[in-house]
Amino acid sequence: MASPSSRLLSFIINGSKFLSPKNINNKNNIIINKNIISTAAKTSLFSTSTFSIIKNDNNQYFKSKISTNSTNTNTNTKPFFELPKLFEKKYYSYIPPTWEEKDREKQLNSITSTKEEDDNEESNKMGNSSIKDAIVWVNHLYPIKVSRLDFRSLFFHIPITKKLNSLFPSDVKIISIEKRIKEGGAYIHFQYDSSNPEYKSIEMLMSKLKSIFAQEKKHFHFASRPAKCKLVYGRPFVEDIDYRFPSTTLKITFKGSEMSPDDLFRLMRPYGHIKDIHYSSPLPSKDGPRQAIVTFKRMEGAIATRNCLHNKYFPEFNTSLYMDYEQLMRINKLKEQFSKHPKIMIPLLGILATLLTLLLFNPLREYFINKKLSSPCDFGEQEEDDWQERSEQRVLETHFNFPPNSIVMISAPKGSGKSSLIDKVLENRINTLLIDCNQEVNNNDEEFIESFSKDIGFFPSYSLYSSFGSVVDAIIPTGKGAFHSTTNYQMQTILKLLDEVLAKKAKQFPVDPHQPYEYPLIVIDGFFGMIQAMESKEKANIIMDSVIQWAITSTQRGHAHVVFLSSDSFAGDIIKKYLDNRGGGQISTIQLGDVQPSMAINYIKKRIGPNTPITQHDMELVVDNLGGRYYDLNVLSQRMIAGDSVERALSNMISKAVSEIRAEGFGLSKRNDESKMAGTKLKWSRPQLWETIKKIAENDFVSYDDLLFNVFLGDETSLNNLISSNLLRFQNVDNERKVTAYSPLYCSAFKQMVNDLEFNVGMDVLVQKARIEEELSKLSKVEDELLKIKNLTSKSWFEPLSIKKRRILLEDKLKDHVSKIEHRENILKKHSLFQKFLREEQMTQMELIKKQREQSKFERQQLQQLQQQQLQQQQLQQQQQQQQQQQQQQQASN
């Protein structure tokens, strides 16, 4: 009889006191009461596997981790043992194979079973001694997974249970099917009746199964070979370890005596062709068991051998075989080779990369560039802008239909319509490439090269090389940067390949140069702005030098027209320097201005539509303030469509422009903190900018020389920096180079800033102080020179004539400087008086507002008092009326 402790252990584990024959289906080993956990579930809490497919008497298959089929309707029964949340399916989804569960049940029952239960088990064994279990291995069900990157098995989830069930005789009961997707097959655990004459031995049953498999020739998941079955003699090791994958080599460990190569060959040859057998001693101990390495020709042979003979005891050899896959050469082995032999492996990889580039990449790149160049430009559906008809469009179309002889530079401010102009020229035109450098990603050389390659059709690009180089750097510690090419090399390679494609195109040009033909046209938009915004100036200069040198060479050879679109006024000068260094050349510069006022009016009418009314006076305001700047006209039309009037929209736009000028030109933005402003100093002085604004507000166009010598006092660098900052721009007027505001909107903002008396006076004070400091510095120099002259003539009675003339000249300069200083000091006094007057006026206004507030507060208090008095009088009158009514009622009652 079992001890009390064993009974208590049995009670805790499987609730034997609560189990009854009514609640247990012994035939199918399925728990009926769902509130009690079976021994199989209990033993699988701390293990892992895939779900088992169970077959019941009705030949129905179902998946189950803990099989339940509740017939107990009492749902209020509280289970005596519940699983903690840590052991839910989310964390432990592995179920061991059914043959392992039976072995564990036997072990547990031998410890915890009572005497009566032991007697019942013995009687059951005597009654069903002819029922025996067996396991077969079926291969060619799935594609074999050879690495973690092998995703073929994800595409094959077609059910195989019915097919496999059809291959087994009806009197053979399938207990479970354990799928082994990594190894491309499955274990089938089944029961058979050995009392059947056909199944007296397992060999007879296996011969029948093999004949059925051979006759049916079932193919699973598009396999090239039909499925085959083999009997499993050992105890298979069913695992789901992530880093264990099948291979053609088995590592066999002997637990007992060793087997000779002859015995191993005879034992394993039926499972597949063997390439090699050799022995190796284990590393930890020389006296430990030796290992045999068996290499098969095909992976299926190694898989079948391991799954059928693993953990099999051979009494004739007094040993058991433990088998594991010997992994193929992985990335670590490759890394080891590179680390040990870098002088050999790195040149080999370099030669391989070069051959791959020459034989595969370059022809592919030429094909894609030619395809991109030959396809017509299509910008999709664009709105009709017939209002913007320019004479430059006809000039460009005519120029591009004849052989190239010069670089074309189209210079225009932002928002003036240069991109829409070139889009019209390129629309539906073949042999064209548009390289857009205005994208935000062009912040460094790698991003620019990737964008440049994409625009010209250079594929595969160098980003693929960069990825390959990163992998090599991770593998080879000593080969850092071995496969990283420089920026200059990449640009030269890309442009050289493009030039080769253009040279092949040039062979198709007409012989007569006067015959119109669509010659290749390459347009580079926003290139110089991208160069200025690039972080590394050294690499930016390398890119600029490569592109401009290629453009000059391509036009001089007559291969293609090259057009630069830029809003930088000095971009043409940069190209001229390169042309001069190359021994001369031509550049055709086209300065685009704003559109005509009539075109601007037509555009506004078209944008706002007939539903938004606009008067002639409003149109005059638009032309006076915005001119023909495409961008500003578009913003105005959007505000008008939103419901703003013309005057309100223009006022908001001018106010915004004033704030931009104050921030960018004077550095007076409230949004910029002191640290940021300290790091970004202005490249011009505030007095220089203010005097320029006053001149442009008075006359829309100012001579460049006038500003250079009278305002900037010969400081050409500051003037050019101011023009490059998109506050001013050049404009040719009567073949004279003049300076004006960057846009008509900025010109209106200049006028508003000058009309702002407070700002005007404040900036004039700064200007006068700066000019006074300049005059004082000059005056001090004159005074020092006069002192030197005085010291020279102090020892002589007579003053030399030359020194006298010099003294008189310096005295005249002194008087001139003093008069200028006095004049500017008088202006400062007037400005200070005006500022004082403004402050006093502001104070008086503030006092008036304060008095008005106090008076209004006093009036509100008096009004409240009057209202309170009126309420009190009303309450008194009501009380008197009530008293009179009470008296009258008393008199009436008397």
JSON list of N, CA and C in Angstrom, two decimals, residues 112-168:
[
{"chain": "A", "resi": 112, "resn": "THR", "atom": "N", "xyz": [3.53, 7.14, -7.75]},
{"chain": "A", "resi": 112, "resn": "THR", "atom": "CA", "xyz": [2.38, 7.72, -7.04]},
{"chain": "A", "resi": 112, "resn": "THR", "atom": "C", "xyz": [1.12, 6.89, -7.13]},
{"chain": "A", "resi": 113, "resn": "SER", "atom": "N", "xyz": [1.08, 5.76, -7.85]},
{"chain": "A", "resi": 113, "resn": "SER", "atom": "CA", "xyz": [-0.14, 4.99, -8.01]},
{"chain": "A", "resi": 113, "resn": "SER", "atom": "C", "xyz": [-0.43, 4.17, -6.75]},
{"chain": "A", "resi": 114, "resn": "THR", "atom": "N", "xyz": [-1.71, 3.99, -6.44]},
{"chain": "A", "resi": 114, "resn": "THR", "atom": "CA", "xyz": [-2.11, 3.12, -5.34]},
{"chain": "A", "resi": 114, "resn": "THR", "atom": "C", "xyz": [-2.10, 1.67, -5.78]},
{"chain": "A", "resi": 115, "resn": "LYS", "atom": "N", "xyz": [-2.31, 0.78, -4.81]},
{"chain": "A", "resi": 115, "resn": "LYS", "atom": "CA", "xyz": [-2.27, -0.66, -5.12]},
{"chain": "A", "resi": 115, "resn": "LYS", "atom": "C", "xyz": [-3.42, -1.04, -6.04]},
{"chain": "A", "resi": 116, "resn": "GLU", "atom": "N", "xyz": [-4.62, -0.43, -5.78]},
{"chain": "A", "resi": 116, "resn": "GLU", "atom": "CA", "xyz": [-5.78, -0.76, -6.62]},
{"chain": "A", "resi": 116, "resn": "GLU", "atom": "C", "xyz": [-5.54, -0.30, -8.05]},
{"chain": "A", "resi": 117, "resn": "GLU", "atom": "N", "xyz": [-4.96, 0.89, -8.20]},
{"chain": "A", "resi": 117, "resn": "GLU", "atom": "CA", "xyz": [-4.69, 1.40, -9.56]},
{"chain": "A", "resi": 117, "resn": "GLU", "atom": "C", "xyz": [-3.63, 0.56, -10.25]},
{"chain": "A", "resi": 118, "resn": "ASP", "atom": "N", "xyz": [-2.64, 0.07, -9.49]},
{"chain": "A", "resi": 118, "resn": "ASP", "atom": "CA", "xyz": [-1.63, -0.80, -10.10]},
{"chain": "A", "resi": 118, "resn": "ASP", "atom": "C", "xyz": [-2.26, -2.09, -10.61]},
{"chain": "A", "resi": 119, "resn": "ASP", "atom": "N", "xyz": [-3.20, -2.64, -9.81]},
{"chain": "A", "resi": 119, "resn": "ASP", "atom": "CA", "xyz": [-3.89, -3.86, -10.25]},
{"chain": "A", "resi": 119, "resn": "ASP", "atom": "C", "xyz": [-4.70, -3.61, -11.50]},
{"chain": "A", "resi": 120, "resn": "ASN", "atom": "N", "xyz": [-5.37, -2.42, -11.58]},
{"chain": "A", "resi": 120, "resn": "ASN", "atom": "CA", "xyz": [-6.16, -2.10, -12.78]},
{"chain": "A", "resi": 120, "resn": "ASN", "atom": "C", "xyz": [-5.25, -1.95, -14.00]},
{"chain": "A", "resi": 121, "resn": "GLU", "atom": "N", "xyz": [-4.09, -1.31, -13.81]},
{"chain": "A", "resi": 121, "resn": "GLU", "atom": "CA", "xyz": [-3.17, -1.15, -14.94]},
{"chain": "A", "resi": 121, "resn": "GLU", "atom": "C", "xyz": [-2.65, -2.50, -15.42]},
{"chain": "A", "resi": 122, "resn": "GLU", "atom": "N", "xyz": [-2.36, -3.41, -14.47]},
{"chain": "A", "resi": 122, "resn": "GLU", "atom": "CA", "xyz": [-1.86, -4.72, -14.88]},
{"chain": "A", "resi": 122, "resn": "GLU", "atom": "C", "xyz": [-2.93, -5.49, -15.64]},
{"chain": "A", "resi": 123, "resn": "SER", "atom": "N", "xyz": [-4.18, -5.38, -15.18]},
{"chain": "A", "resi": 123, "resn": "SER", "atom": "CA", "xyz": [-5.26, -6.07, -15.91]},
{"chain": "A", "resi": 123, "resn": "SER", "atom": "C", "xyz": [-5.44, -5.49, -17.30]},
{"chain": "A", "resi": 124, "resn": "ASN", "atom": "N", "xyz": [-5.31, -4.14, -17.43]},
{"chain": "A", "resi": 124, "resn": "ASN", "atom": "CA", "xyz": [-5.42, -3.51, -18.75]},
{"chain": "A", "resi": 124, "resn": "ASN", "atom": "C", "xyz": [-4.30, -3.96, -19.66]},
{"chain": "A", "resi": 125, "resn": "LYS", "atom": "N", "xyz": [-3.10, -4.10, -19.11]},
{"chain": "A", "resi": 125, "resn": "LYS", "atom": "CA", "xyz": [-1.99, -4.55, -19.94]},
{"chain": "A", "resi": 125, "resn": "LYS", "atom": "C", "xyz": [-2.19, -5.99, -20.41]},
{"chain": "A", "resi": 126, "resn": "MET", "atom": "N", "xyz": [-2.73, -6.83, -19.55]},
{"chain": "A", "resi": 126, "resn": "MET", "atom": "CA", "xyz": [-2.97, -8.21, -19.94]},
{"chain": "A", "resi": 126, "resn": "MET", "atom": "C", "xyz": [-4.04, -8.30, -21.02]},
{"chain": "A", "resi": 127, "resn": "GLY", "atom": "N", "xyz": [-5.04, -7.37, -20.91]},
{"chain": "A", "resi": 127, "resn": "GLY", "atom": "CA", "xyz": [-6.12, -7.43, -21.91]},
{"chain": "A", "resi": 127, "resn": "GLY", "atom": "C", "xyz": [-5.71, -6.86, -23.25]},
{"chain": "A", "resi": 128, "resn": "ASN", "atom": "N", "xyz": [-4.81, -5.86, -23.27]},
{"chain": "A", "resi": 128, "resn": "ASN", "atom": "CA", "xyz": [-4.45, -5.19, -24.52]},
{"chain": "A", "resi": 128, "resn": "ASN", "atom": "C", "xyz": [-2.98, -5.41, -24.85]},
{"chain": "A", "resi": 129, "resn": "SER", "atom": "N", "xyz": [-2.43, -6.58, -24.53]},
{"chain": "A", "resi": 129, "resn": "SER", "atom": "CA", "xyz": [-1.01, -6.84, -24.78]},
{"chain": "A", "resi": 129, "resn": "SER", "atom": "C", "xyz": [-0.70, -6.90, -26.27]},
{"chain": "A", "resi": 130, "resn": "SER", "atom": "N", "xyz": [-1.70, -7.11, -27.13]},
{"chain": "A", "resi": 130, "resn": "SER", "atom": "CA", "xyz": [-1.44, -7.19, -28.58]},
{"chain": "A", "resi": 130, "resn": "SER", "atom": "C", "xyz": [-1.34, -5.81, -29.22]},
{"chain": "A", "resi": 131, "resn": "ILE", "atom": "N", "xyz": [-1.78, -4.74, -28.53]},
{"chain": "A", "resi": 131, "resn": "ILE", "atom": "CA", "xyz": [-1.71, -3.37, -29.08]},
{"chain": "A", "resi": 131, "resn": "ILE", "atom": "C", "xyz": [-0.31, -2.84, -28.83]},
{"chain": "A", "resi": 132, "resn": "LYS", "atom": "N", "xyz": [0.39, -2.48, -29.89]},
{"chain": "A", "resi": 132, "resn": "LYS", "atom": "CA", "xyz": [1.75, -2.00, -29.78]},
{"chain": "A", "resi": 132, "resn": "LYS", "atom": "C", "xyz": [1.89, -0.64, -30.49]},
{"chain": "A", "resi": 133, "resn": "ASP", "atom": "N", "xyz": [2.86, 0.14, -30.01]},
{"chain": "A", "resi": 133, "resn": "ASP", "atom": "CA", "xyz": [3.16, 1.46, -30.58]},
{"chain": "A", "resi": 133, "resn": "ASP", "atom": "C", "xyz": [4.39, 1.37, -31.46]},
{"chain": "A", "resi": 134, "resn": "ALA", "atom": "N", "xyz": [4.46, 2.30, -32.41]},
{"chain": "A", "resi": 134, "resn": "ALA", "atom": "CA", "xyz": [5.64, 2.42, -33.28]},
{"chain": "A", "resi": 134, "resn": "ALA", "atom": "C", "xyz": [5.68, 3.84, -33.83]},
{"chain": "A", "resi": 135, "resn": "ILE", "atom": "N", "xyz": [6.85, 4.22, -34.34]},
{"chain": "A", "resi": 135, "resn": "ILE", "atom": "CA", "xyz": [7.06, 5.56, -34.91]},
{"chain": "A", "resi": 135, "resn": "ILE", "atom": "C", "xyz": [7.73, 5.40, -36.26]},
{"chain": "A", "resi": 136, "resn": "VAL", "atom": "N", "xyz": [7.26, 6.13, -37.23]},
{"chain": "A", "resi": 136, "resn": "VAL", "atom": "CA", "xyz": [7.90, 6.15, -38.55]},
{"chain": "A", "resi": 136, "resn": "VAL", "atom": "C", "xyz": [8.28, 7.58, -38.88]},
{"chain": "A", "resi": 137, "resn": "TRP", "atom": "N", "xyz": [9.31, 7.73, -39.68]},
{"chain": "A", "resi": 137, "resn": "TRP", "atom": "CA", "xyz": [9.76, 9.04, -40.16]},
{"chain": "A", "resi": 137, "resn": "TRP", "atom": "C", "xyz": [9.40, 9.15, -41.64]},
{"chain": "A", "resi": 138, "resn": "VAL", "atom": "N", "xyz": [8.69, 10.22, -41.99]},
{"chain": "A", "resi": 138, "resn": "VAL", "atom": "CA", "xyz": [8.27, 10.48, -43.37]},
{"chain": "A", "resi": 138, "resn": "VAL", "atom": "C", "xyz": [8.98, 11.74, -43.83]},
{"chain": "A", "resi": 139, "resn": "ASN", "atom": "N", "xyz": [9.70, 11.65, -44.94]},
{"chain": "A", "resi": 139, "resn": "ASN", "atom": "CA", "xyz": [10.44, 12.80, -45.44]},
{"chain": "A", "resi": 139, "resn": "ASN", "atom": "C", "xyz": [9.76, 13.40, -46.67]},
{"chain": "A", "resi": 140, "resn": "HIS", "atom": "N", "xyz": [10.40, 14.43, -47.23]},
{"chain": "A", "resi": 140, "resn": "HIS", "atom": "CA", "xyz": [9.92, 15.13, -48.43]},
{"chain": "A", "resi": 140, "resn": "HIS", "atom": "C", "xyz": [8.52, 15.71, -48.24]},
{"chain": "A", "resi": 141, "resn": "LEU", "atom": "N", "xyz": [8.25, 16.22, -47.04]},
{"chain": "A", "resi": 141, "resn": "LEU", "atom": "CA", "xyz": [6.96, 16.89, -46.80]},
{"chain": "A", "resi": 141, "resn": "LEU", "atom": "C", "xyz": [7.09, 18.41, -46.91]},
{"chain": "A", "resi": 142, "resn": "TYR", "atom": "N", "xyz": [8.23, 18.97, -46.54]},
{"chain": "A", "resi": 142, "resn": "TYR", "atom": "CA", "xyz": [8.47, 20.41, -46.57]},
{"chain": "A", "resi": 142, "resn": "TYR", "atom": "C", "xyz": [9.86, 20.65, -47.15]},
{"chain": "A", "resi": 143, "resn": "PRO", "atom": "N", "xyz": [10.12, 21.87, -47.59]},
{"chain": "A", "resi": 143, "resn": "PRO", "atom": "CA", "xyz": [11.51, 22.21, -47.98]},
{"chain": "A", "resi": 143, "resn": "PRO", "atom": "C", "xyz": [12.38, 22.29, -46.74]},
{"chain": "A", "resi": 144, "resn": "ILE", "atom": "N", "xyz": [13.58, 21.72, -46.83]},
{"chain": "A", "resi": 144, "resn": "ILE", "atom": "CA", "xyz": [14.49, 21.67, -45.69]},
{"chain": "A", "resi": 144, "resn": "ILE", "atom": "C", "xyz": [15.02, 23.09, -45.43]},
{"chain": "A", "resi": 145, "resn": "LYS", "atom": "N", "xyz": [14.99, 23.50, -44.16]},
{"chain": "A", "resi": 145, "resn": "LYS", "atom": "CA", "xyz": [15.47, 24.83, -43.78]},
{"chain": "A", "resi": 145, "resn": "LYS", "atom": "C", "xyz": [16.94, 24.74, -43.45]},
{"chain": "A", "resi": 146, "resn": "VAL", "atom": "N", "xyz": [17.77, 25.46, -44.17]},
{"chain": "A", "resi": 146, "resn": "VAL", "atom": "CA", "xyz": [19.22, 25.35, -44.01]},
{"chain": "A", "resi": 146, "resn": "VAL", "atom": "C", "xyz": [19.81, 26.51, -43.22]},
{"chain": "A", "resi": 147, "resn": "SER", "atom": "N", "xyz": [19.06, 27.60, -43.01]},
{"chain": "A", "resi": 147, "resn": "SER", "atom": "CA", "xyz": [19.57, 28.74, -42.24]},
{"chain": "A", "resi": 147, "resn": "SER", "atom": "C", "xyz": [18.39, 29.56, -41.75]},
{"chain": "A", "resi": 148, "resn": "ARG", "atom": "N", "xyz": [18.68, 30.54, -40.92]},
{"chain": "A", "resi": 148, "resn": "ARG", "atom": "CA", "xyz": [17.61, 31.40, -40.40]},
{"chain": "A", "resi": 148, "resn": "ARG", "atom": "C", "xyz": [17.02, 32.29, -41.48]},
{"chain": "A", "resi": 149, "resn": "LEU", "atom": "N", "xyz": [17.75, 32.52, -42.54]},
{"chain": "A", "resi": 149, "resn": "LEU", "atom": "CA", "xyz": [17.26, 33.37, -43.63]},
{"chain": "A", "resi": 149, "resn": "LEU", "atom": "C", "xyz": [16.50, 32.58, -44.68]},
{"chain": "A", "resi": 150, "resn": "ASP", "atom": "N", "xyz": [16.31, 31.29, -44.46]},
{"chain": "A", "resi": 150, "resn": "ASP", "atom": "CA", "xyz": [15.57, 30.44, -45.39]},
{"chain": "A", "resi": 150, "resn": "ASP", "atom": "C", "xyz": [14.08, 30.52, -45.03]},
{"chain": "A", "resi": 151, "resn": "PHE", "atom": "N", "xyz": [13.31, 31.26, -45.83]},
{"chain": "A", "resi": 151, "resn": "PHE", "atom": "CA", "xyz": [11.90, 31.49, -45.53]},
{"chain": "A", "resi": 151, "resn": "PHE", "atom": "C", "xyz": [10.98, 30.66, -46.42]},
{"chain": "A", "resi": 152, "resn": "ARG", "atom": "N", "xyz": [11.49, 29.63, -47.05]},
{"chain": "A", "resi": 152, "resn": "ARG", "atom": "CA", "xyz": [10.64, 28.86, -47.97]},
{"chain": "A", "resi": 152, "resn": "ARG", "atom": "C", "xyz": [9.49, 28.17, -47.23]},
{"chain": "A", "resi": 153, "resn": "SER", "atom": "N", "xyz": [9.76, 27.75, -46.00]},
{"chain": "A", "resi": 153, "resn": "SER", "atom": "CA", "xyz": [8.72, 27.01, -45.28]},
{"chain": "A", "resi": 153, "resn": "SER", "atom": "C", "xyz": [7.53, 27.88, -44.94]},
{"chain": "A", "resi": 154, "resn": "LEU", "atom": "N", "xyz": [7.72, 29.22, -44.94]},
{"chain": "A", "resi": 154, "resn": "LEU", "atom": "CA", "xyz": [6.59, 30.10, -44.64]},
{"chain": "A", "resi": 154, "resn": "LEU", "atom": "C", "xyz": [5.54, 30.08, -45.73]},
{"chain": "A", "resi": 155, "resn": "PHE", "atom": "N", "xyz": [5.91, 29.69, -46.94]},
{"chain": "A", "resi": 155, "resn": "PHE", "atom": "CA", "xyz": [4.98, 29.70, -48.06]},
{"chain": "A", "resi": 155, "resn": "PHE", "atom": "C", "xyz": [4.25, 28.35, -48.21]},
{"chain": "A", "resi": 156, "resn": "PHE", "atom": "N", "xyz": [4.57, 27.38, -47.37]},
{"chain": "A", "resi": 156, "resn": "PHE", "atom": "CA", "xyz": [3.96, 26.06, -47.50]},
{"chain": "A", "resi": 156, "resn": "PHE", "atom": "C", "xyz": [3.30, 25.68, -46.18]},
{"chain": "A", "resi": 157, "resn": "HIS", "atom": "N", "xyz": [2.07, 26.11, -46.04]},
{"chain": "A", "resi": 157, "resn": "HIS", "atom": "CA", "xyz": [1.27, 25.76, -44.87]},
{"chain": "A", "resi": 157, "resn": "HIS", "atom": "C", "xyz": [0.01, 25.02, -45.29]},
{"chain": "A", "resi": 158, "resn": "ILE", "atom": "N", "xyz": [0.11, 24.22, -46.35]},
{"chain": "A", "resi": 158, "resn": "ILE", "atom": "CA", "xyz": [-1.03, 23.43, -46.81]},
{"chain": "A", "resi": 158, "resn": "ILE", "atom": "C", "xyz": [-1.21, 22.24, -45.86]},
{"chain": "A", "resi": 159, "resn": "PRO", "atom": "N", "xyz": [-2.41, 21.94, -45.41]},
{"chain": "A", "resi": 159, "resn": "PRO", "atom": "CA", "xyz": [-2.60, 20.80, -44.49]},
{"chain": "A", "resi": 159, "resn": "PRO", "atom": "C", "xyz": [-2.17, 19.49, -45.14]},
{"chain": "A", "resi": 160, "resn": "ILE", "atom": "N", "xyz": [-1.44, 18.69, -44.36]},
{"chain": "A", "resi": 160, "resn": "ILE", "atom": "CA", "xyz": [-0.95, 17.40, -44.86]},
{"chain": "A", "resi": 160, "resn": "ILE", "atom": "C", "xyz": [-1.56, 16.23, -44.11]},
{"chain": "A", "resi": 161, "resn": "THR", "atom": "N", "xyz": [-2.40, 16.50, -43.11]},
{"chain": "A", "resi": 161, "resn": "THR", "atom": "CA", "xyz": [-2.91, 15.43, -42.25]},
{"chain": "A", "resi": 161, "resn": "THR", "atom": "C", "xyz": [-3.77, 14.44, -43.03]},
{"chain": "A", "resi": 162, "resn": "LYS", "atom": "N", "xyz": [-4.67, 14.95, -43.85]},
{"chain": "A", "resi": 162, "resn": "LYS", "atom": "CA", "xyz": [-5.56, 14.05, -44.59]},
{"chain": "A", "resi": 162, "resn": "LYS", "atom": "C", "xyz": [-4.78, 13.19, -45.58]},
{"chain": "A", "resi": 163, "resn": "LYS", "atom": "N", "xyz": [-3.78, 13.79, -46.21]},
{"chain": "A", "resi": 163, "resn": "LYS", "atom": "CA", "xyz": [-2.98, 13.03, -47.17]},
{"chain": "A", "resi": 163, "resn": "LYS", "atom": "C", "xyz": [-2.24, 11.90, -46.47]},
{"chain": "A", "resi": 164, "resn": "LEU", "atom": "N", "xyz": [-1.63, 12.22, -45.34]},
{"chain": "A", "resi": 164, "resn": "LEU", "atom": "CA", "xyz": [-0.90, 11.19, -44.60]},
{"chain": "A", "resi": 164, "resn": "LEU", "atom": "C", "xyz": [-1.84, 10.12, -44.06]},
{"chain": "A", "resi": 165, "resn": "ASN", "atom": "N", "xyz": [-3.01, 10.53, -43.62]},
{"chain": "A", "resi": 165, "resn": "ASN", "atom": "CA", "xyz": [-3.98, 9.56, -43.09]},
{"chain": "A", "resi": 165, "resn": "ASN", "atom": "C", "xyz": [-4.43, 8.59, -44.17]},
{"chain": "A", "resi": 166, "resn": "SER", "atom": "N", "xyz": [-4.52, 9.09, -45.39]},
{"chain": "A", "resi": 166, "resn": "SER", "atom": "CA", "xyz": [-4.96, 8.22, -46.50]},
{"chain": "A", "resi": 166, "resn": "SER", "atom": "C", "xyz": [-3.91, 7.18, -46.86]},
{"chain": "A", "resi": 167, "resn": "LEU", "atom": "N", "xyz": [-2.64, 7.40, -46.47]},
{"chain": "A", "resi": 167, "resn": "LEU", "atom": "CA", "xyz": [-1.58, 6.46, -46.80]},
{"chain": "A", "resi": 167, "resn": "LEU", "atom": "C", "xyz": [-1.48, 5.30, -45.81]},
{"chain": "A", "resi": 168, "resn": "PHE", "atom": "N", "xyz": [-2.13, 5.42, -44.67]},
{"chain": "A", "resi": 168, "resn": "PHE", "atom": "CA", "xyz": [-2.06, 4.38, -43.66]},
{"chain": "A", "resi": 168, "resn": "PHE", "atom": "C", "xyz": [-3.30, 3.49, -43.74]}
]
